[in-house]
Coordinates of C-alpha atoms in Angstrom, one line a residue:
M24 CA 41.2 86.4 -12.2
E25 CA 37.9 84.9 -11.0
S26 CA 38.3 82.1 -13.5
T27 CA 41.8 81.4 -12.1
E28 CA 40.5 81.2 -8.5
G29 CA 37.7 78.9 -9.6
Y30 CA 40.2 76.6 -11.4
V31 CA 42.4 76.5 -8.2
K32 CA 39.4 75.7 -6.0
Y33 CA 38.3 73.0 -8.5
Q34 CA 41.7 71.4 -8.5
L35 CA 41.9 71.5 -4.7
G36 CA 38.4 70.1 -4.4
L37 CA 38.8 67.2 -6.9
P38 CA 41.0 65.0 -4.8
H39 CA 38.6 65.4 -1.9
L40 CA 35.7 64.5 -4.1
I41 CA 37.5 61.4 -5.3
A42 CA 38.4 60.4 -1.8
V43 CA 34.8 60.8 -0.7
L44 CA 33.5 58.7 -3.6
C45 CA 36.1 56.0 -2.8
V46 CA 35.0 55.9 0.9
V47 CA 31.4 55.7 -0.1
A48 CA 32.1 52.8 -2.5
I49 CA 34.1 50.9 0.1
V50 CA 31.3 51.5 2.7
Y51 CA 28.7 50.4 0.2
K52 CA 30.6 47.2 -0.7
L53 CA 31.3 46.4 2.9
T54 CA 27.7 46.8 3.8
M55 CA 26.7 44.5 0.9
L56 CA 29.2 41.9 2.0
L57 CA 28.0 42.0 5.6
A58 CA 24.4 41.7 4.5
Q59 CA 25.5 38.7 2.4
R60 CA 27.2 37.1 5.4
R61 CA 24.1 37.7 7.6
A62 CA 21.8 36.1 5.0
A63 CA 24.1 33.1 4.6
M64 CA 24.2 32.6 8.4
Q65 CA 20.4 32.8 8.6
S66 CA 20.0 30.4 5.7
M67 CA 22.2 27.8 7.4
E68 CA 20.6 28.0 10.9
L69 CA 18.9 24.6 10.4
F70 CA 22.2 22.9 9.4
P71 CA 24.8 22.4 12.2
G72 CA 28.4 22.0 11.1
P73 CA 32.0 22.1 12.1
P74 CA 33.1 25.3 13.9
S75 CA 34.5 28.0 11.6
H76 CA 36.8 30.9 12.0
W77 CA 35.1 34.3 11.7
L78 CA 37.5 35.5 9.0
F79 CA 38.8 32.4 7.2
G80 CA 35.8 30.1 7.7
H81 CA 37.0 26.6 7.1
L82 CA 39.8 27.4 4.7
K83 CA 42.5 26.8 7.3
E84 CA 41.2 23.2 7.6
F85 CA 42.1 22.5 4.0
K86 CA 45.8 21.9 3.8
Q87 CA 46.0 21.1 0.1
D88 CA 48.2 18.1 1.0
G89 CA 46.0 15.1 0.1
S90 CA 44.0 15.1 3.4
D91 CA 41.2 17.5 2.4
L92 CA 38.7 14.8 1.2
K93 CA 39.4 12.8 4.3
K94 CA 38.4 15.8 6.3
I95 CA 35.2 16.1 4.4
L96 CA 34.5 12.4 5.0
K97 CA 35.0 12.9 8.7
W98 CA 32.6 15.8 8.8
G99 CA 30.1 13.8 6.8
Q100 CA 30.1 11.1 9.5
Q101 CA 29.5 13.8 12.2
Y102 CA 26.8 15.6 10.4
P103 CA 24.4 13.3 8.5
Y104 CA 22.9 14.5 5.2
A105 CA 24.5 18.0 5.0
F106 CA 26.6 20.6 6.7
P107 CA 27.8 24.2 5.9
I108 CA 31.3 25.0 4.8
W109 CA 32.5 28.6 4.8
F110 CA 35.1 29.8 2.3
G111 CA 36.2 33.0 3.9
P112 CA 33.8 35.4 5.8
F113 CA 31.1 35.8 3.2
V114 CA 30.7 32.7 1.1
C115 CA 29.0 29.6 2.5
F116 CA 28.0 26.4 0.7
L117 CA 25.6 23.8 2.1
N118 CA 27.6 20.6 1.5
I119 CA 25.3 17.7 0.8
H120 CA 26.4 14.0 0.8
H121 CA 23.3 11.8 1.1
P122 CA 21.3 10.5 -1.8
D123 CA 17.9 11.9 -0.6
Y124 CA 19.4 15.4 -0.4
V125 CA 21.2 14.9 -3.7
K126 CA 18.0 13.8 -5.4
T127 CA 16.3 17.0 -4.4
I128 CA 18.9 19.2 -6.1
L129 CA 19.9 17.2 -9.1
T130 CA 16.3 16.5 -10.2
S131 CA 15.6 20.2 -10.0
T132 CA 16.3 22.8 -12.7
E133 CA 18.3 25.0 -10.3
P134 CA 21.2 26.7 -12.2
K135 CA 25.0 26.2 -11.6
D136 CA 26.4 28.4 -8.9
D137 CA 27.5 31.9 -9.7
M138 CA 31.0 31.5 -8.3
I139 CA 33.1 28.4 -9.1
Y140 CA 31.6 28.1 -12.6
T141 CA 31.9 31.8 -13.1
F142 CA 35.6 31.5 -12.4
A143 CA 35.9 29.0 -15.2
K144 CA 34.1 31.3 -17.8
P145 CA 37.3 33.1 -19.0
W146 CA 38.4 29.6 -20.1
I147 CA 35.3 27.7 -21.3
G148 CA 33.0 30.7 -22.0
D149 CA 29.2 30.3 -21.6
G150 CA 29.2 26.7 -22.9
L151 CA 26.9 23.8 -22.0
L152 CA 28.6 23.3 -18.6
V153 CA 27.8 26.7 -17.3
S154 CA 25.0 28.2 -19.4
E155 CA 21.5 28.2 -18.1
G156 CA 17.9 28.9 -19.1
Q157 CA 16.8 28.9 -22.7
K158 CA 20.4 29.1 -24.0
W159 CA 21.3 25.9 -22.2
F160 CA 18.1 24.1 -23.3
R161 CA 18.6 25.1 -27.0
H162 CA 22.3 24.0 -27.1
R163 CA 21.6 20.8 -25.2
R164 CA 18.9 19.9 -27.8
L165 CA 21.2 20.8 -30.7
L166 CA 24.1 18.8 -29.4
T167 CA 22.3 15.7 -28.2
P168 CA 22.3 14.0 -31.6
G169 CA 26.1 14.1 -31.6
F170 CA 26.1 11.5 -28.8
H171 CA 23.5 9.1 -30.2
Y172 CA 24.4 5.4 -30.0
A173 CA 24.8 5.2 -33.8
V174 CA 27.2 8.1 -33.8
L175 CA 29.3 6.7 -30.9
K176 CA 29.6 3.2 -32.2
P177 CA 32.2 4.0 -34.9
Y178 CA 34.3 5.9 -32.4
V179 CA 35.3 2.7 -30.7
N180 CA 37.9 2.1 -33.5
L181 CA 39.3 5.6 -33.1
M182 CA 39.5 5.3 -29.4
S183 CA 41.3 1.9 -29.8
D184 CA 43.9 3.5 -32.1
S185 CA 44.6 6.2 -29.5
V186 CA 44.9 3.7 -26.7
K187 CA 47.2 1.4 -28.7
T188 CA 49.5 4.4 -29.4
M189 CA 49.7 4.9 -25.6
L190 CA 50.3 1.3 -24.9
D191 CA 53.1 1.1 -27.5
K192 CA 54.9 3.9 -25.7
W193 CA 54.7 1.9 -22.5
E194 CA 56.9 -0.9 -23.8
S195 CA 60.0 0.6 -22.3
Y196 CA 58.5 0.5 -18.8
A197 CA 57.4 -3.1 -19.3
K198 CA 60.9 -4.2 -20.1
T199 CA 62.6 -2.4 -17.2
N200 CA 59.9 -3.0 -14.5
E201 CA 60.2 0.8 -13.9
S202 CA 57.5 2.7 -12.1
F203 CA 55.9 5.5 -14.1
E204 CA 53.3 8.2 -13.7
L205 CA 50.0 7.5 -15.4
F206 CA 48.0 10.7 -15.6
N207 CA 50.1 12.6 -18.1
H208 CA 50.2 9.6 -20.5
V209 CA 46.5 9.1 -20.2
S210 CA 45.7 12.8 -20.6
L211 CA 47.6 12.8 -23.9
M212 CA 45.7 9.7 -25.0
T213 CA 42.2 11.1 -24.1
L214 CA 43.1 14.4 -25.8
D215 CA 44.1 12.5 -28.9
S216 CA 40.9 10.5 -28.7
I217 CA 38.4 13.4 -28.2
M218 CA 40.0 15.3 -31.1
K219 CA 39.7 12.3 -33.4
C220 CA 36.1 11.4 -32.4
A221 CA 34.4 14.8 -31.7
F222 CA 36.4 17.0 -34.0
S223 CA 37.8 14.6 -36.7
Y224 CA 41.2 16.1 -36.1
N225 CA 44.5 14.1 -36.0
S226 CA 46.7 15.9 -33.5
N227 CA 49.6 13.5 -33.2
C228 CA 49.8 14.8 -29.6
Q229 CA 50.9 11.4 -28.3
T230 CA 53.9 11.1 -30.6
E231 CA 55.1 14.7 -30.3
S232 CA 58.3 15.3 -28.3
G233 CA 58.2 17.6 -25.3
T234 CA 55.3 18.8 -23.2
N235 CA 51.9 19.3 -24.7
E236 CA 51.2 23.0 -24.3
Y237 CA 47.4 22.6 -24.2
I238 CA 47.4 20.0 -21.5
K239 CA 49.9 22.1 -19.5
A240 CA 47.6 25.1 -19.9
V241 CA 44.6 23.0 -18.7
Y242 CA 46.6 21.9 -15.6
D243 CA 47.5 25.5 -14.8
I244 CA 43.9 26.8 -15.3
R245 CA 42.5 24.0 -13.0
N246 CA 44.9 24.9 -10.3
L247 CA 44.4 28.6 -10.6
I248 CA 40.6 28.2 -10.4
N249 CA 41.0 26.2 -7.2
L250 CA 43.4 28.8 -5.8
R251 CA 41.1 31.6 -6.6
F252 CA 38.2 29.9 -4.9
S253 CA 40.2 29.2 -1.8
M254 CA 41.6 32.8 -1.4
F255 CA 38.5 34.9 -0.7
P256 CA 40.2 38.3 -1.8
Y257 CA 40.5 36.7 -5.2
H258 CA 36.7 36.3 -5.4
N259 CA 36.8 39.9 -6.5
D260 CA 37.3 40.1 -10.3
L261 CA 39.4 43.2 -10.2
I262 CA 41.8 42.0 -7.5
F263 CA 42.3 38.7 -9.3
Y264 CA 42.7 40.4 -12.6
L265 CA 45.5 42.6 -11.3
S266 CA 47.2 39.8 -9.5
P267 CA 50.1 37.7 -10.8
H268 CA 47.8 34.7 -10.7
G269 CA 45.3 36.5 -12.9
F270 CA 48.0 37.2 -15.4
R271 CA 49.0 33.5 -15.4
Q272 CA 45.4 32.5 -16.0
R273 CA 45.0 34.8 -18.9
K274 CA 48.2 33.5 -20.4
A275 CA 47.1 29.9 -20.0
C276 CA 43.6 30.7 -21.4
K277 CA 45.3 32.2 -24.4
V278 CA 47.2 28.9 -25.1
A279 CA 44.0 26.8 -24.6
H280 CA 42.0 29.1 -26.9
S281 CA 44.7 29.1 -29.5
H282 CA 44.6 25.3 -29.5
T283 CA 40.8 25.0 -29.9
G284 CA 40.7 28.0 -32.3
E285 CA 43.1 26.1 -34.7
V286 CA 40.8 23.1 -34.7
I287 CA 37.7 25.3 -35.5
R288 CA 39.6 27.3 -38.2
K289 CA 40.7 24.2 -40.1
R290 CA 37.2 22.7 -40.1
K291 CA 35.8 26.0 -41.3
E292 CA 38.2 26.1 -44.1
A293 CA 37.2 22.5 -45.1
L294 CA 33.5 23.4 -45.0
K295 CA 34.0 26.2 -47.5
D296 CA 34.6 23.5 -50.0
E297 CA 31.1 22.7 -51.4
N298 CA 32.0 19.1 -52.0
E299 CA 33.1 18.8 -48.3
L300 CA 29.9 20.5 -47.1
D301 CA 27.8 18.2 -49.3
R302 CA 29.7 15.2 -47.9
V303 CA 29.1 16.2 -44.3
Q304 CA 25.5 17.1 -44.8
G305 CA 24.9 13.8 -46.6
R306 CA 26.2 11.7 -43.8
R307 CA 23.5 10.1 -41.6
N308 CA 25.5 11.0 -38.5
V309 CA 27.8 14.0 -38.0
D310 CA 30.3 14.7 -35.3
F311 CA 30.2 17.3 -32.6
L312 CA 32.1 20.0 -34.5
D313 CA 30.0 19.3 -37.6
I314 CA 26.9 20.0 -35.7
L315 CA 28.2 23.3 -34.3
L316 CA 29.6 24.6 -37.6
L317 CA 26.6 23.5 -39.7
A318 CA 24.4 25.3 -37.2
R319 CA 26.5 28.3 -37.9
F320 CA 26.8 28.0 -41.7
A321 CA 24.1 25.8 -43.0
F322 CA 20.8 27.8 -43.5
Y323 CA 18.6 24.7 -43.6
L324 CA 19.8 23.6 -40.2
R325 CA 19.5 27.1 -38.6
M326 CA 15.9 27.2 -39.8
R327 CA 15.1 23.7 -38.6
T328 CA 16.5 24.2 -35.1
N329 CA 15.8 28.0 -34.8
L330 CA 19.5 28.3 -33.9
G331 CA 22.2 30.5 -35.4
L332 CA 25.3 29.9 -33.3
S333 CA 27.7 32.8 -33.1
D334 CA 31.5 32.3 -33.4
E335 CA 31.6 32.9 -29.6
D336 CA 29.1 30.2 -29.0
I337 CA 31.1 27.7 -31.1
Q338 CA 34.3 28.6 -29.3
A339 CA 32.7 28.1 -25.9
E340 CA 31.2 24.7 -26.7
V341 CA 34.5 23.5 -28.3
D342 CA 36.5 24.7 -25.3
T343 CA 34.0 23.0 -22.9
F344 CA 34.0 19.7 -24.7
M345 CA 37.8 19.7 -25.3
F346 CA 38.2 20.0 -21.5
A347 CA 35.3 17.7 -20.4
G348 CA 36.1 15.1 -23.1
H349 CA 39.7 14.6 -22.1
D350 CA 40.4 15.7 -18.6
T351 CA 37.5 14.0 -16.8
T352 CA 38.1 10.7 -18.7
A353 CA 41.8 11.0 -18.1
S354 CA 41.1 11.1 -14.3
A355 CA 38.7 8.2 -14.5
I356 CA 41.0 6.0 -16.6
S357 CA 44.0 6.7 -14.5
F358 CA 42.3 5.7 -11.3
I359 CA 40.8 2.6 -13.0
L360 CA 44.2 1.4 -14.0
Y361 CA 45.5 2.2 -10.5
S362 CA 42.6 0.2 -9.0
L363 CA 43.5 -2.8 -11.2
A364 CA 47.1 -2.6 -10.1
C365 CA 46.0 -2.6 -6.4
H366 CA 43.6 -5.6 -6.8
P367 CA 45.4 -8.3 -8.7
E368 CA 42.6 -10.9 -8.0
Y369 CA 40.0 -8.6 -9.7
Q370 CA 42.5 -7.7 -12.4
K371 CA 42.8 -11.4 -13.3
M372 CA 39.0 -11.8 -13.5
C373 CA 38.7 -8.8 -15.7
R374 CA 41.5 -9.9 -18.0
D375 CA 40.1 -13.4 -18.4
E376 CA 36.7 -11.9 -19.3
V377 CA 38.3 -9.5 -21.8
L378 CA 40.4 -12.1 -23.5
Q379 CA 37.4 -14.4 -23.9
A380 CA 34.9 -11.8 -25.1
L381 CA 36.6 -9.0 -27.0
D382 CA 37.6 -10.4 -30.3
G383 CA 34.7 -8.6 -31.9
K384 CA 35.1 -5.4 -29.7
D385 CA 31.6 -5.8 -28.3
L386 CA 31.7 -3.7 -25.2
S387 CA 28.5 -5.3 -23.9
K388 CA 30.2 -8.6 -23.4
I389 CA 32.4 -7.6 -20.4
P390 CA 29.9 -7.2 -17.5
Y391 CA 32.4 -8.0 -14.7
T392 CA 34.9 -5.5 -16.1
T393 CA 32.1 -2.9 -16.3
M394 CA 31.2 -3.5 -12.7
F395 CA 34.9 -3.0 -11.8
I396 CA 35.0 0.3 -13.7
K397 CA 31.9 1.5 -11.9
E398 CA 33.4 0.6 -8.5
S399 CA 36.5 2.6 -9.4
L400 CA 34.2 5.5 -10.4
R401 CA 32.5 5.1 -7.0
L402 CA 35.7 5.4 -5.0
Y403 CA 37.4 7.9 -7.4
P404 CA 34.7 10.0 -9.0
P405 CA 36.4 12.0 -11.8
V406 CA 34.3 15.1 -10.9
P407 CA 34.5 15.2 -7.1
G408 CA 31.7 17.8 -6.6
M409 CA 29.1 19.9 -8.3
S410 CA 27.3 23.1 -7.1
R411 CA 24.1 25.0 -7.7
I412 CA 22.5 28.2 -6.5
T413 CA 18.8 28.2 -5.5
T414 CA 16.3 30.4 -7.2
K415 CA 13.5 29.5 -4.9
T416 CA 13.1 27.9 -1.4
I417 CA 14.2 24.3 -1.5
T418 CA 12.6 21.8 1.0
F419 CA 14.5 18.5 1.6
F420 CA 12.9 15.2 2.5
D421 CA 13.4 15.8 6.3
G422 CA 11.6 19.1 6.2
R423 CA 14.6 21.4 6.4
T424 CA 14.6 24.2 4.0
L425 CA 17.0 26.6 2.2
P426 CA 15.9 30.0 0.9
A427 CA 16.5 31.4 -2.6
G428 CA 20.0 32.6 -3.2
S429 CA 21.7 29.8 -1.2
L430 CA 24.7 27.9 -2.5
I431 CA 24.6 24.1 -2.5
G432 CA 27.5 21.8 -3.1
T433 CA 26.9 18.2 -4.0
S434 CA 29.9 16.4 -2.7
V435 CA 30.2 13.3 -4.8
Y436 CA 33.3 11.8 -3.2
P437 CA 31.7 11.5 0.3
L438 CA 28.4 10.6 -1.2
H439 CA 30.0 7.6 -2.8
R440 CA 31.5 6.6 0.5
N441 CA 28.4 7.3 2.7
A442 CA 28.3 4.4 5.2
T443 CA 24.5 4.7 5.6
V444 CA 24.2 3.6 1.9
W445 CA 27.4 1.6 1.2
E446 CA 28.3 -1.3 3.4
N447 CA 32.1 -1.1 4.2
P448 CA 32.4 1.8 1.9
E449 CA 36.2 1.9 1.8
V450 CA 36.4 -1.7 0.6
F451 CA 36.8 -2.2 -3.2
D452 CA 34.0 -4.6 -4.3
P453 CA 32.9 -4.7 -8.0
L454 CA 29.9 -6.9 -7.0
R455 CA 28.2 -3.9 -5.5
F456 CA 27.1 -3.3 -9.1
L457 CA 25.4 -6.6 -9.7
P458 CA 21.8 -5.7 -10.9
E459 CA 20.2 -7.2 -7.7
N460 CA 22.5 -5.0 -5.5
V461 CA 22.0 -1.9 -7.6
S462 CA 18.2 -2.2 -7.2
K463 CA 18.5 -2.1 -3.4
R464 CA 20.2 1.3 -3.4
P465 CA 18.7 4.8 -4.0
P466 CA 19.4 5.9 -7.6
H467 CA 21.2 9.0 -6.5
A468 CA 23.7 7.1 -4.3
F469 CA 26.0 6.8 -7.4
V470 CA 26.3 9.9 -9.7
P471 CA 29.7 9.9 -11.3
F472 CA 28.2 11.7 -14.3
S473 CA 25.7 13.8 -12.3
A474 CA 22.0 13.1 -12.8
G475 CA 18.7 14.7 -13.7
P476 CA 18.2 17.2 -16.5
R477 CA 21.8 18.5 -16.3
N478 CA 23.5 15.2 -16.3
C479 CA 26.7 14.7 -18.4
I480 CA 25.7 14.7 -22.1
G481 CA 28.8 12.7 -23.0
Q482 CA 28.5 9.9 -20.4
N483 CA 28.0 7.2 -22.9
F484 CA 31.0 8.4 -24.9
A485 CA 33.0 8.4 -21.6
M486 CA 31.9 4.9 -20.6
N487 CA 32.9 3.5 -24.0
E488 CA 36.3 5.1 -23.7
L489 CA 36.8 3.7 -20.2
K490 CA 35.9 0.2 -21.4
V491 CA 38.1 0.4 -24.5
S492 CA 41.1 1.7 -22.5
T493 CA 40.7 -0.9 -19.7
A494 CA 40.2 -3.8 -22.1
L495 CA 43.1 -3.1 -24.4
T496 CA 45.4 -2.4 -21.5
L497 CA 44.4 -5.7 -19.8
Q498 CA 45.0 -7.6 -23.1
R499 CA 48.6 -6.3 -23.2
Y500 CA 49.9 -5.7 -19.7
H501 CA 49.8 -6.9 -16.1
L502 CA 49.4 -3.8 -13.9
I503 CA 51.4 -3.8 -10.6
E504 CA 51.0 -1.5 -7.6
D505 CA 53.9 0.8 -6.7
S506 CA 53.5 0.6 -2.9
T507 CA 56.1 3.3 -2.4
Q508 CA 53.9 6.0 -4.1
T509 CA 50.4 6.1 -2.8
P510 CA 48.3 8.8 -4.6
Q511 CA 47.6 11.9 -2.5
I512 CA 44.1 12.6 -3.8
I513 CA 43.1 16.2 -4.2
P514 CA 39.8 17.8 -5.5
R515 CA 40.2 20.1 -8.4
L516 CA 37.8 20.5 -11.3
V517 CA 38.6 16.8 -11.7
L518 CA 40.0 14.4 -9.2
C519 CA 43.8 14.4 -9.2
S520 CA 46.7 13.3 -7.2
L521 CA 49.2 15.7 -5.7
N522 CA 52.1 13.3 -6.4
G523 CA 50.8 11.7 -9.5
I524 CA 49.4 8.1 -10.0
H525 CA 52.2 5.5 -10.3
I526 CA 52.2 1.9 -11.4
K527 CA 54.5 -0.8 -12.8
I528 CA 53.7 -3.1 -15.7
K529 CA 54.9 -6.3 -17.4
P530 CA 53.7 -7.9 -20.6
V531 CA 50.9 -10.4 -20.7
D532 CA 52.1 -13.8 -21.8
P533 CA 50.8 -14.6 -25.4

């Protein structure tokens, strides 16, 4: 009888206990969030900025309609050097857009922020883009030989093959004078190229019919990461996981991981063959995936580098480079071709140079075209922003400071259009990149591939691909602006256009 009464009391008391624990958890979480808000407000006291809503911050200012970067530019004119941007009531970034401020951050060893890059981890894992500390240093040292000049040089022919496949597909547009959207074509080409060069894998993705599932998954993940960042309830992992958007992201990540996993699996199978392993190890230069897998399987390399990469490490690095090696370059090439279409006088100068100099495919003999490419990268940086979190107090050149734990966003798009650095910044002028003009500017005024110790490891690979794509396109086609469809530029993980990037083409006379 007593045991029955005790059981009943226990059952009656359990819901009350659970309720109390839930209330305590909610109060604790709310207290932590309020403390986070107070700390952020105190850290930004020295930096005036545009008025913000107490709940939404500046989120209502961003319409996701192609006007957001113009808004950032306008604020940059009002608040020199830097200003805070609130994403909801608890998260605040100091947005910096002046080379002297950018230098302070990019030359430091401060880690990537613990929010935006964390949102990307379900997709790209703890790879070189987001890892930090000793792990980042070891992996960076291990992978750097894969981007040596001698390794990159033979890739030019592989890149050329991928570009020519894309240009062949464009013949129908050249015959009809029909406008077409660039970004998807270029994305397939750069995916084809990175798989041939870094992974020695022929995907045939450009000649397959239908939509490429990997690229579609990448687009979905990009947009979902941006959505998650702009909806502050989704900053909570559990809320996002249980949401329909969380389900969509997991589904897209599964597709992306399946794609990269197949590339890894096939190379592993090949390396089980002793003759193939001897052949790879005997080569003077090995590709990106060779380096990863030999670090996993080859005892001598593990001993030499003091590295034994796990399968998880390899998957993360492959996912990171599959994305970074195709999506960022696709953005850059698309806007370069669009810029050529918009500036026929510069296009002619580039084409004349290319036709005269490129018989031997020597990319060093097209200086004017290279300046044009850099000017396009200035106005349309493929990565529109980067962010860090401070681990110690940071002091800027003007004496203002930020405490440890502060979030800092390097806003590349307005940095490249900063009127205190660039004369007539909205004007397209390749001659800005004449050596004598470059020497007059601060080095951190132009950072399309970041700068400092965490700069883009693949920037030379990317520049080669931009030059090859530009040169071969100019040899074959005249590019013509479609004035009815101006790109509505939006910042994602890479710079995109809400309505695509459209041009017309016609053949170059023999």
